[in-house]
Short mmCIF file of C-alpha atoms (C1' of nucleotides) in Angstrom, two decimals:
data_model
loop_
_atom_site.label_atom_id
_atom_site.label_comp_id
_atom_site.label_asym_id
_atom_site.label_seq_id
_atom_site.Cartn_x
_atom_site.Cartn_y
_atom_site.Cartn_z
CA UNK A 1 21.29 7.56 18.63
CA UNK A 2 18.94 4.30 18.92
CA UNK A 3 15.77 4.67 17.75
CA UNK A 4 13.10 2.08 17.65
CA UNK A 5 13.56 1.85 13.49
CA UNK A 6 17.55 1.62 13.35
CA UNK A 7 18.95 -1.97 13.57
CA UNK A 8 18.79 -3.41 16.98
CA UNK A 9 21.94 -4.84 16.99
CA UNK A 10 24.99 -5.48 14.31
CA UNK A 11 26.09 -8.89 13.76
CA UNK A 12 29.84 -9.81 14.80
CA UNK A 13 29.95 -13.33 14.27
CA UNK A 14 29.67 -14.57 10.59
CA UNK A 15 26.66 -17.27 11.58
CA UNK A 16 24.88 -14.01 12.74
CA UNK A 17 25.33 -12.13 9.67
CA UNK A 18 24.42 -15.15 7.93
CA UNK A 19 20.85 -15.00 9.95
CA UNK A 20 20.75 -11.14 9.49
CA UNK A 21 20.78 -11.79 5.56
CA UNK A 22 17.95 -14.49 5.85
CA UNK A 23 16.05 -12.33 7.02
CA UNK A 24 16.18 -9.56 4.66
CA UNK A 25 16.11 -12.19 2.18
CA UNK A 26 13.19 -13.99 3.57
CA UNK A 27 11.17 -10.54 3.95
CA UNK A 28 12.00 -9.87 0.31
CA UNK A 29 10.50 -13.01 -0.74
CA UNK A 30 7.28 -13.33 1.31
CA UNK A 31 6.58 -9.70 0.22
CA UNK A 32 7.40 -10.15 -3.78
CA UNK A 33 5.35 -13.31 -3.46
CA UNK A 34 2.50 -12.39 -1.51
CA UNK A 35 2.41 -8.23 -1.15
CA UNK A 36 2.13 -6.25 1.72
CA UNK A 37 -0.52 -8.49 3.18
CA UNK A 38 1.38 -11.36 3.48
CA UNK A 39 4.58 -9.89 5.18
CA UNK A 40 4.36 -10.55 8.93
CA UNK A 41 7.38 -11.41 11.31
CA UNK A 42 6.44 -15.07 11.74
CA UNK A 43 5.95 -15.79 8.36
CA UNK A 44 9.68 -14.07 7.46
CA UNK A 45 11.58 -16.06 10.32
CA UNK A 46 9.93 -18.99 9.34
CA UNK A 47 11.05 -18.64 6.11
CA UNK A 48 14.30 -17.71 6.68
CA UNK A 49 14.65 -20.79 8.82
CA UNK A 50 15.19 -18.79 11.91
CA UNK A 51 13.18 -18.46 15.31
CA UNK A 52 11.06 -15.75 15.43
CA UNK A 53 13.38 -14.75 18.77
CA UNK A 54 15.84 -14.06 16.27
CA UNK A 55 14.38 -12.05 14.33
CA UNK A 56 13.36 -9.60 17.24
CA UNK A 57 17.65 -9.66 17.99
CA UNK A 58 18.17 -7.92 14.80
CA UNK A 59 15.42 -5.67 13.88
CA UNK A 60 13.40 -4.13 17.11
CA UNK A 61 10.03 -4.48 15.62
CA UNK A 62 8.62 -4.68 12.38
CA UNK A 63 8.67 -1.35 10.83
CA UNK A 64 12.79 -1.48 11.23
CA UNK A 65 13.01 -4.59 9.16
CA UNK A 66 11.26 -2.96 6.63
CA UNK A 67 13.43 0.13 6.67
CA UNK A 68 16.30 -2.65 6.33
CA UNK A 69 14.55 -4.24 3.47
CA UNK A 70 13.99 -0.41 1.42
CA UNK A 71 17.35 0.64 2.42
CA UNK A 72 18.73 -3.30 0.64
CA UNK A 73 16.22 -2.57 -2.45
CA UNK A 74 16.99 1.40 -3.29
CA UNK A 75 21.19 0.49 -3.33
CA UNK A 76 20.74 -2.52 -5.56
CA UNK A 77 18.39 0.04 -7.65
CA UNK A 78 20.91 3.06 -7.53
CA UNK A 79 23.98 0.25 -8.41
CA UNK A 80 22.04 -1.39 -11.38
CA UNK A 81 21.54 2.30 -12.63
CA UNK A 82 24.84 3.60 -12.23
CA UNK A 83 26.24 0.58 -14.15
CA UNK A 84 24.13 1.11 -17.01
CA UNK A 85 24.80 4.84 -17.08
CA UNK A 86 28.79 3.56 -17.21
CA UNK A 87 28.06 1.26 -20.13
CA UNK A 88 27.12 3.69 -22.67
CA UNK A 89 29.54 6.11 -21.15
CA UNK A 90 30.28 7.97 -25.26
CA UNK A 91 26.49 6.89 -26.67
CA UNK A 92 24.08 9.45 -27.84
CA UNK A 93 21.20 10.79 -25.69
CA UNK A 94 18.19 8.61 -26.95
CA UNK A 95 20.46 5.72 -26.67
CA UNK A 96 21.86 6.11 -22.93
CA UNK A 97 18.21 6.69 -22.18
CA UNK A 98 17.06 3.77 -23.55
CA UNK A 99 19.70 1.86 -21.52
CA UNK A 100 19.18 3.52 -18.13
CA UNK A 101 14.93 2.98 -18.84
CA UNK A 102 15.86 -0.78 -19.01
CA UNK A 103 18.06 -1.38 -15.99
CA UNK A 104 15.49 0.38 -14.25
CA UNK A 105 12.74 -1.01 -15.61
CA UNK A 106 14.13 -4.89 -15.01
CA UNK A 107 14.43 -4.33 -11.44
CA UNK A 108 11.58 -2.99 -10.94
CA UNK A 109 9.87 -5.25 -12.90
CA UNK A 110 11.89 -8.32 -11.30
CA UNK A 111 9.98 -7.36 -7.98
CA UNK A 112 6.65 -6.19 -9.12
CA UNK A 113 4.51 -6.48 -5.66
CA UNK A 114 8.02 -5.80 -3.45
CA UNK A 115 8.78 -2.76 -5.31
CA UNK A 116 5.00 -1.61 -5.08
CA UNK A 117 4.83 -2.40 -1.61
CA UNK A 118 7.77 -0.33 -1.10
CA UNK A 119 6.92 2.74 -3.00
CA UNK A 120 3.98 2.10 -0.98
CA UNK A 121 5.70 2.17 2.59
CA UNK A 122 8.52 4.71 2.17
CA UNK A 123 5.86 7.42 2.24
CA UNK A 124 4.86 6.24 5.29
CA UNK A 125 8.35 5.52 7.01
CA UNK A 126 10.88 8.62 7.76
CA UNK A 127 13.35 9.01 5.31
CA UNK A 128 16.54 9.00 7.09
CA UNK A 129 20.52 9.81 6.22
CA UNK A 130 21.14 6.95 3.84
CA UNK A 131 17.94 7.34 1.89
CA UNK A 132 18.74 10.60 1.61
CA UNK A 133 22.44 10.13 0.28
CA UNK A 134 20.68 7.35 -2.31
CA UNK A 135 18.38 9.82 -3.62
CA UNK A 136 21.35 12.40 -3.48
CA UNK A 137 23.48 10.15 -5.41
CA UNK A 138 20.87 9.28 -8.02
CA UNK A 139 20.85 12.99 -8.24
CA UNK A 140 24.24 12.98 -9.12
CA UNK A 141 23.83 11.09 -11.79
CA UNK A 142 21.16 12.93 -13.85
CA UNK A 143 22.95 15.83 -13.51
CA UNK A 144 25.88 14.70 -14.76
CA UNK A 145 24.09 12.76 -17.89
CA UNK A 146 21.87 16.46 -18.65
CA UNK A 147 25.02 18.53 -18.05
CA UNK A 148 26.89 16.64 -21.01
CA UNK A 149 24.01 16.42 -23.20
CA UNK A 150 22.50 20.24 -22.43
CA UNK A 151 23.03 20.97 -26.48
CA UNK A 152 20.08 18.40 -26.78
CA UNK A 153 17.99 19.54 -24.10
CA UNK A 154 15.68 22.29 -23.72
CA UNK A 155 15.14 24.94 -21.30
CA UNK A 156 15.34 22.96 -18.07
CA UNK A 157 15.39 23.03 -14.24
CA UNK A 158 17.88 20.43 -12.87
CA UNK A 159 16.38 20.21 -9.78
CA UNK A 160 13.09 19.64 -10.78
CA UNK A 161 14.27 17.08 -13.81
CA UNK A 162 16.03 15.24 -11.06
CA UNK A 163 13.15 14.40 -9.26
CA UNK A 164 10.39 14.78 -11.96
CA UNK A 165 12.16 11.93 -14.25
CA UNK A 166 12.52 8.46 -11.80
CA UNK A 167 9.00 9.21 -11.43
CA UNK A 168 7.96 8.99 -15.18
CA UNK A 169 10.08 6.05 -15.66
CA UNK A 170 8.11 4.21 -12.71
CA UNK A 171 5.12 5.77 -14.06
CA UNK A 172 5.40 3.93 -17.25
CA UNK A 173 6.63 1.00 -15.80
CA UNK A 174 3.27 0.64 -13.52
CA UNK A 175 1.38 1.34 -16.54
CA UNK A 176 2.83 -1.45 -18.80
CA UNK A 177 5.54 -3.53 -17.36
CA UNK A 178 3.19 -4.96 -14.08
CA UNK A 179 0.79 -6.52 -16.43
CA UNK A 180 -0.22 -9.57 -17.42
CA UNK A 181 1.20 -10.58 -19.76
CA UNK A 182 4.01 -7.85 -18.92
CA UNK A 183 4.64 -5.65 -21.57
CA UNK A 184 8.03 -4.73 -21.49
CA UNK A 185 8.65 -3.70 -24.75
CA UNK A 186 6.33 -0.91 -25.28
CA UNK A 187 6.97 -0.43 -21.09
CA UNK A 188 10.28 0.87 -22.33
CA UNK A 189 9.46 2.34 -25.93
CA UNK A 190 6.59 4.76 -23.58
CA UNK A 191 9.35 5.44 -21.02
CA UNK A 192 11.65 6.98 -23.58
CA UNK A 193 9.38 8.67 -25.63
CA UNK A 194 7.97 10.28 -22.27
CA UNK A 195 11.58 11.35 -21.30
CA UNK A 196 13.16 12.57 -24.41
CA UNK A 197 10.09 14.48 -24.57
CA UNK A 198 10.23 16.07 -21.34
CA UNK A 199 13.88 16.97 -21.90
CA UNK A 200 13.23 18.51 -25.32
CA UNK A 201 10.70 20.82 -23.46
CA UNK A 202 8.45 23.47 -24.70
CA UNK A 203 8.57 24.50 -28.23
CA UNK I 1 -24.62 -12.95 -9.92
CA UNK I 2 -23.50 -11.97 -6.02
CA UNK I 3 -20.24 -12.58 -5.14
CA UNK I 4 -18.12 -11.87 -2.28
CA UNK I 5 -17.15 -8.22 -3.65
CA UNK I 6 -20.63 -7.05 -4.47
CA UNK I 7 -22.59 -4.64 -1.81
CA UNK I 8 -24.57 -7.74 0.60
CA UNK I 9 -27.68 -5.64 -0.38
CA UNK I 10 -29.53 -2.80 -1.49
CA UNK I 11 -30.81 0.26 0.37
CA UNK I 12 -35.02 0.33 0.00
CA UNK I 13 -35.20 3.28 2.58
CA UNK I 14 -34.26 6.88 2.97
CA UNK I 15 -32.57 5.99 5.94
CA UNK I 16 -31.04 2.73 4.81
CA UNK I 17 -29.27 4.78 2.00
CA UNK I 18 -28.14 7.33 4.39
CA UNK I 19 -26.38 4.75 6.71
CA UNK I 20 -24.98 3.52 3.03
CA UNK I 21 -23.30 6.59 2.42
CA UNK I 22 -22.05 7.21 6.13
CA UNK I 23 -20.37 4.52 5.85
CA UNK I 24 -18.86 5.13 2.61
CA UNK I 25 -18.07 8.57 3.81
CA UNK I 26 -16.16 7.26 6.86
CA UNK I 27 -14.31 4.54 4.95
CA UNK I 28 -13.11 7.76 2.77
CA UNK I 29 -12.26 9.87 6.00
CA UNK I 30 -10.14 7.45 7.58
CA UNK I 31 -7.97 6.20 5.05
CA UNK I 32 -7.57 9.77 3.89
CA UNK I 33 -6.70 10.71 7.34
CA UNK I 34 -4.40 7.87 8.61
CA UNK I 35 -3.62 5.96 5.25
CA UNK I 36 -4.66 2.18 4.89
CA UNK I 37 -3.11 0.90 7.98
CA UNK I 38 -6.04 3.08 10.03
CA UNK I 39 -8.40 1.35 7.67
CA UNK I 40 -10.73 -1.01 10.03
CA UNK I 41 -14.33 -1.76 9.63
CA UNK I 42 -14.93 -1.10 13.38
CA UNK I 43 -13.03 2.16 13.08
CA UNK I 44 -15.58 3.21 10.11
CA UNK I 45 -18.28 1.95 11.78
CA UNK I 46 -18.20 4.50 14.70
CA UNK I 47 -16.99 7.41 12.37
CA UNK I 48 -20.07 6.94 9.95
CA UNK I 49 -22.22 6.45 13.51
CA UNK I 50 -23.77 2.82 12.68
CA UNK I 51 -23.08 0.03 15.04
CA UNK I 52 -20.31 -3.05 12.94
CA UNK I 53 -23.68 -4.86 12.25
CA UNK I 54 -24.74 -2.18 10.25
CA UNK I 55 -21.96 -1.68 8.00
CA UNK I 56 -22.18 -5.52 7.74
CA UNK I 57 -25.49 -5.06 6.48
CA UNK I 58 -24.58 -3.98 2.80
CA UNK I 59 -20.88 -5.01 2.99
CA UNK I 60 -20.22 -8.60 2.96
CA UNK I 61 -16.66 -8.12 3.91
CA UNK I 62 -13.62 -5.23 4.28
CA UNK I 63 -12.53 -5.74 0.82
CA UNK I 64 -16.12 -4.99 -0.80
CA UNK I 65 -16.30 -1.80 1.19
CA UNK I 66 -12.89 -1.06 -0.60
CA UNK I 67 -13.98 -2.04 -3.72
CA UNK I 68 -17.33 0.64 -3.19
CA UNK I 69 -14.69 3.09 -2.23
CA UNK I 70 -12.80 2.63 -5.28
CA UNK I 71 -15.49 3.23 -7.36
CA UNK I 72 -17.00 6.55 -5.35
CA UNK I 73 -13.59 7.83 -6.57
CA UNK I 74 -13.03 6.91 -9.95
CA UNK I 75 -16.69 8.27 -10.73
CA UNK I 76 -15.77 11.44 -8.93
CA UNK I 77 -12.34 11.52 -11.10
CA UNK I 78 -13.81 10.97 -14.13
CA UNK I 79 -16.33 13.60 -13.99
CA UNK I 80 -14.55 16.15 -12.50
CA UNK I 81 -12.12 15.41 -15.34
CA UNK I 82 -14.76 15.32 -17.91
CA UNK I 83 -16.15 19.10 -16.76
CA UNK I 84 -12.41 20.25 -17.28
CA UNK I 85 -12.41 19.23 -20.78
CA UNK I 86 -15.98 20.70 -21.58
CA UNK I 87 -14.86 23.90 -19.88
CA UNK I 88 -12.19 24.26 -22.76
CA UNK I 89 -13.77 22.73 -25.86
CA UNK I 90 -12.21 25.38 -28.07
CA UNK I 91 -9.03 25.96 -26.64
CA UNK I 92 -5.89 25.17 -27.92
CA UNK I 93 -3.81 22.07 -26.90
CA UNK I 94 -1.60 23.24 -24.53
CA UNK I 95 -4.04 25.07 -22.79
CA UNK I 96 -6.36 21.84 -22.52
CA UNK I 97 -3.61 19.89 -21.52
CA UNK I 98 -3.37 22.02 -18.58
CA UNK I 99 -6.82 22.45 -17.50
CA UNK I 100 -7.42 18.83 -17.41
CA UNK I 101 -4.22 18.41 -15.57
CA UNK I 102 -4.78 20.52 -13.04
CA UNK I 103 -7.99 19.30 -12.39
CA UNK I 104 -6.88 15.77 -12.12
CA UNK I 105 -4.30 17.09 -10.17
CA UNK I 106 -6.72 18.68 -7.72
CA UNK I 107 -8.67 16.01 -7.32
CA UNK I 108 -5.90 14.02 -6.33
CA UNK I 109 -4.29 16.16 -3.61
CA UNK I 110 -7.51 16.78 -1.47
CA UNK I 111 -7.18 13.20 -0.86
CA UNK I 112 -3.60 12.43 -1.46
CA UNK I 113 -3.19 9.30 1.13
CA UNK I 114 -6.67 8.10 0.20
CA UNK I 115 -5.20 7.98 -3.53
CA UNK I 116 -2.29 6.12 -2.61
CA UNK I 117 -4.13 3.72 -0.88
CA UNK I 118 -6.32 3.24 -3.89
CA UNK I 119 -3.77 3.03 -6.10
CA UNK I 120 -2.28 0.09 -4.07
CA UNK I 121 -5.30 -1.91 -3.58
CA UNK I 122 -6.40 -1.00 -7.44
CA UNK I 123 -3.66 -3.82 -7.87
CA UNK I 124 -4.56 -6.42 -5.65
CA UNK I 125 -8.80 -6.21 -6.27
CA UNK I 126 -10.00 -7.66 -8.93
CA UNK I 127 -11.27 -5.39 -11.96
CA UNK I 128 -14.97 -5.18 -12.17
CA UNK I 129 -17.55 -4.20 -14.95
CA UNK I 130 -18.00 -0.81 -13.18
CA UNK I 131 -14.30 0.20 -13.61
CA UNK I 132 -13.31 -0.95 -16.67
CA UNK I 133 -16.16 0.99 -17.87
CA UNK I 134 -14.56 4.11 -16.29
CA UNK I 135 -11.56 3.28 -17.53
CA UNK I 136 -13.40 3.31 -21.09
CA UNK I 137 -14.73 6.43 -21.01
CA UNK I 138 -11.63 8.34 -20.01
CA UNK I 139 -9.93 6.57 -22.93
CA UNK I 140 -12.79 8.17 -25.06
CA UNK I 141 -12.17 11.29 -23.89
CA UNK I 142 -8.05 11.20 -24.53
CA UNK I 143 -8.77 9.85 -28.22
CA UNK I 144 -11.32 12.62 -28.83
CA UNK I 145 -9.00 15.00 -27.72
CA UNK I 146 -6.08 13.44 -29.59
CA UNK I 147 -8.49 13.49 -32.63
CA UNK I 148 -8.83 17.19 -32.41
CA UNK I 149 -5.14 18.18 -32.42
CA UNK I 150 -3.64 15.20 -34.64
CA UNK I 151 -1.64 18.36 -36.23
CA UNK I 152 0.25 19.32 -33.43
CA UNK I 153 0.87 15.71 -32.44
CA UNK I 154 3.59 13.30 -33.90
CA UNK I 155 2.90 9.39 -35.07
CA UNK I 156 1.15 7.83 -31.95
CA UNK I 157 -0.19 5.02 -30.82
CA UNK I 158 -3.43 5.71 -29.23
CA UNK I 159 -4.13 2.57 -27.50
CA UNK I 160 -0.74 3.25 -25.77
CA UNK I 161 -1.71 7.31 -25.13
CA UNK I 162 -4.89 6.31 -23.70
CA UNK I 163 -2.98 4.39 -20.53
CA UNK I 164 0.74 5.73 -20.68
CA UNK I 165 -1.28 9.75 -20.32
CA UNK I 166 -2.84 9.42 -16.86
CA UNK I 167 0.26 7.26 -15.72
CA UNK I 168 2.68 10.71 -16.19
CA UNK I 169 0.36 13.11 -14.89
CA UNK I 170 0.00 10.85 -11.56
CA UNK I 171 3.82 10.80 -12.01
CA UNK I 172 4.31 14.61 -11.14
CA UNK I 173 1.36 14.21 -9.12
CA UNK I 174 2.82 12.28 -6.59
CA UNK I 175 6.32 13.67 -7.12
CA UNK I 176 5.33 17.08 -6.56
CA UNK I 177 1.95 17.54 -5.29
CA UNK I 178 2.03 14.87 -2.07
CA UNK I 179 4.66 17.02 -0.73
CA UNK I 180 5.49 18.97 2.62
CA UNK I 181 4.54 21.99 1.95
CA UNK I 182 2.91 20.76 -1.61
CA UNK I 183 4.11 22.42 -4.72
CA UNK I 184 1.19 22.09 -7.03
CA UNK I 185 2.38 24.65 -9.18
CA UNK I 186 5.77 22.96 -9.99
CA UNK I 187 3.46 19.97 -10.39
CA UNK I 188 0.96 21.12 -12.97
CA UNK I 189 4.20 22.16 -15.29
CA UNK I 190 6.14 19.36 -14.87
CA UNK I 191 3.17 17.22 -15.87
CA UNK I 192 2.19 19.70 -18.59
CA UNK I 193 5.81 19.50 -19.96
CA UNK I 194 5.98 15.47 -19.69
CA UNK I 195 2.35 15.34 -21.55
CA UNK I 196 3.19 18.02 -24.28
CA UNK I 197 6.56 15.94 -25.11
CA UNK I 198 5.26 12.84 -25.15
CA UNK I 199 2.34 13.69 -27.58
CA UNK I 200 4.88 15.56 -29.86
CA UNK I 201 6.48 12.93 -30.00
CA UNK I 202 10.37 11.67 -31.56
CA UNK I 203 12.32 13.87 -33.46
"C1'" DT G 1 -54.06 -1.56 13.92
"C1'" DC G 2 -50.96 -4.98 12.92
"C1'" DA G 3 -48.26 -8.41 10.48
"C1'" DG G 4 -44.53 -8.61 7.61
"C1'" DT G 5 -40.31 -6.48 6.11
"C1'" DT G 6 -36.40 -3.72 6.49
"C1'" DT G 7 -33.01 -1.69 9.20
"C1'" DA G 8 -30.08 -1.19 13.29
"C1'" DT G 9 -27.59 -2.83 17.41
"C1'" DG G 10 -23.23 -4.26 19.85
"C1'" DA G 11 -21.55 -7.79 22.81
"C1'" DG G 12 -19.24 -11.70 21.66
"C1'" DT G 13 -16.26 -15.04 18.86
"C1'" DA G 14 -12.51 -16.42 16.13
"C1'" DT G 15 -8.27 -15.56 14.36
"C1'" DA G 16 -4.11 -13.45 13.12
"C1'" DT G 17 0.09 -11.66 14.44
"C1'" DA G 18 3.53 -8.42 16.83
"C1'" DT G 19 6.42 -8.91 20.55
"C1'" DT G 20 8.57 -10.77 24.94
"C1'" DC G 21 11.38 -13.54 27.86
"C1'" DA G 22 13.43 -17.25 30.32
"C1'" DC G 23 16.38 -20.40 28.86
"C1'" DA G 24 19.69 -23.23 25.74
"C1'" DT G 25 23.51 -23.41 22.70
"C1'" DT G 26 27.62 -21.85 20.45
"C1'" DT G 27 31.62 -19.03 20.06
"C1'" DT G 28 35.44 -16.25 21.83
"C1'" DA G 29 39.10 -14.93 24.80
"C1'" DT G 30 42.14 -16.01 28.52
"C1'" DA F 1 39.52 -25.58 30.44
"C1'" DT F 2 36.36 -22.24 31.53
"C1'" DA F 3 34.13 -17.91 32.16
"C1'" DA F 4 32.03 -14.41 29.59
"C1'" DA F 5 29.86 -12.86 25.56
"C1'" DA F 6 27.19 -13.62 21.59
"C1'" DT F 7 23.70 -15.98 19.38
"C1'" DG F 8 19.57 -18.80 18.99
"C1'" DT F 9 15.00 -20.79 20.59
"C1'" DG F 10 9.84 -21.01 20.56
"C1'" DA F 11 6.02 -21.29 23.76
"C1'" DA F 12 3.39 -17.83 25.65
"C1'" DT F 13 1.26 -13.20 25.93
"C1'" DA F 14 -1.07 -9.21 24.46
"C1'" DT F 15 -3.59 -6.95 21.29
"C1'" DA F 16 -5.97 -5.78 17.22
"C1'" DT F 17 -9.62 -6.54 14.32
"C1'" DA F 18 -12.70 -9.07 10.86
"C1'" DC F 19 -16.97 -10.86 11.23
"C1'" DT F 20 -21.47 -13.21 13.41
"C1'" DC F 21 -25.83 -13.50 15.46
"C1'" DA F 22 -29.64 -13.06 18.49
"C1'" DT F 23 -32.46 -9.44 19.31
"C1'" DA F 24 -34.69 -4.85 19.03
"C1'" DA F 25 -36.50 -0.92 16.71
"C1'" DA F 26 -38.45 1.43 12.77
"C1'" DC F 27 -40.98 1.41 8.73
"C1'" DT F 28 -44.45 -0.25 5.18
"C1'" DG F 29 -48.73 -1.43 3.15
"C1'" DA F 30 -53.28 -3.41 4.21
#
DNA sequence: TCAGTTTATGAGTATATATTCACATTTTAT
DNA sequence: ATAAAATGTGAATATATACTCATAAACTGA
């Protein structure tokens, strides 16, 4: 089923994957430089040192590429999480918390205006199957982090903790970490106070 | 001092300042309708019914009409924030949390794509007089109510509070309340439950 | 009444940019 | 070696839209 935001066509030769990763790459860069303002098809193939004919082979018209591009940023987020929920596999609550707010926070915070424009465009854009299985799989994880630490935790609905807790960790990053001068510290000290004290719950 | 982002001129007639807030209006209507892509000065222009010379006329340029727009809203915010805490001057905390988050809450889902736009282009304008003296006055209002309940709250910082407080409740906001069909009722206790943990504060 | 001022008009201009397509080049398979 | 398939090119087209300007209409105060 081909529909006008799904990849146009795959790459089978390795020169063409090469110019389907410029791409990405290219759109990546022109938007964390520049916002949404500045990302136009020209400018990305241009950068990317391709023809803008190229660009067209891969991605059917702009609104795919930038499907590509969310699709490239929410795995590297979901990957960057997972390891740092892996790497304090036997820590105490506070502390994996305090690890997971970082990963997440750096990444975000590594692509202030591309992760803005993004949260800005995937509300716009149909979520499809693999968004769907990224969300499902961060999901996955929470669950499994509450369900091991439920002594600790209050009263709580999974499904809506699953949802309701990305959201304050992006909340606080917008708030502190996309400043200037960034404030990552207290980006991540508000983060973790905010969580911990949403898990706690009522008294 | 005029710059490029200041209204072109004043209305002097009745008239003049009704074509001033048609325009306004329209600029409201359409983003809120079709989100910031829709957003064109010609497109406003025939909504408000004034000709594109018109709107011209006391907007130097697209982003100053933004910038007018941005500051209809954050007036309108802040007071119908401010009524919410009047309306509950003696209550106690938990009950004030929740007025004032439900009003902000309201206020944000009868324009939910017109606050997402805003949000965005919050980032990329340039922070006036006019805003940072909204910005003030909510921060009065969290530290008087802060002031009020030190008791029930633990060791905070209120400089942090002040910024890190709106930040969750837009968290669940847009979480919960932007949602098909909207669940404002999950949203108002998930942000209630965020706010109330993060005031109490560490263990 | 009328001159000066304010307000309104909208066709027209300038520019940006999404997308196409006819063609060239490179790679693969036989 | 060579045909077929895949990949790459970029000038050209189509369209959207920010903004201007010459002119007209409405209002004001005398």
């Amino acid at each position: 089923m081909q529909n006008a935001l799904t990849p146009r066509k795959a790459p089978r030769q390795a020169r063409a994957q090469a110019t389907h990763d410029a791409i990405l790459e290219a759109a990546a860069q022109i938007i964390g430089a520049g916002g949404l303002s500045a990302f136009n098809t020209n400018a990305v193939a241009q950068r990317a040192g391709v023809s803008i004919g190229s660009l067209y082979q891969y991605y059917g018209n702009k609104d795919a590429l930038m499907v590509a591009l969310i699709h490239r940023q929410q795995k590297r987020q979901l990957m960057s999480v997972a390891q740092a929920v892996a790497s304090v596999e036997d820590a105490d609550l506070a502390t994996k918390i305090r690890r997971i707010v970082r990963a997440a926070m750096q990444h975000h915070h590594d692509n202030a205006l591309l992760a803005s424009a993004i949260d800005h465009e995937e509300a716009r854009l149909p979520m499809d199957a693999e968004l769907t299985g990224y969300l499902d799989q961060g999901g996955e994880m929470v669950r499994g982090l509450l369900a091991r630490h439920a002594a600790e935790i209050g009263d709580i609905d999974i499904d809506r903790a699953v949802r309701t807790l990305p959201a304050l960790v992006r909340a606080a990053t917008d708030s502190w970490a996309n400043r200037n001068p960034p404030m990552l510290g207290v980006a991540e000290d508000e983060a973790v106070r905010a969580v911990l004290g949403y898990l706690r719950g009522l008294p």
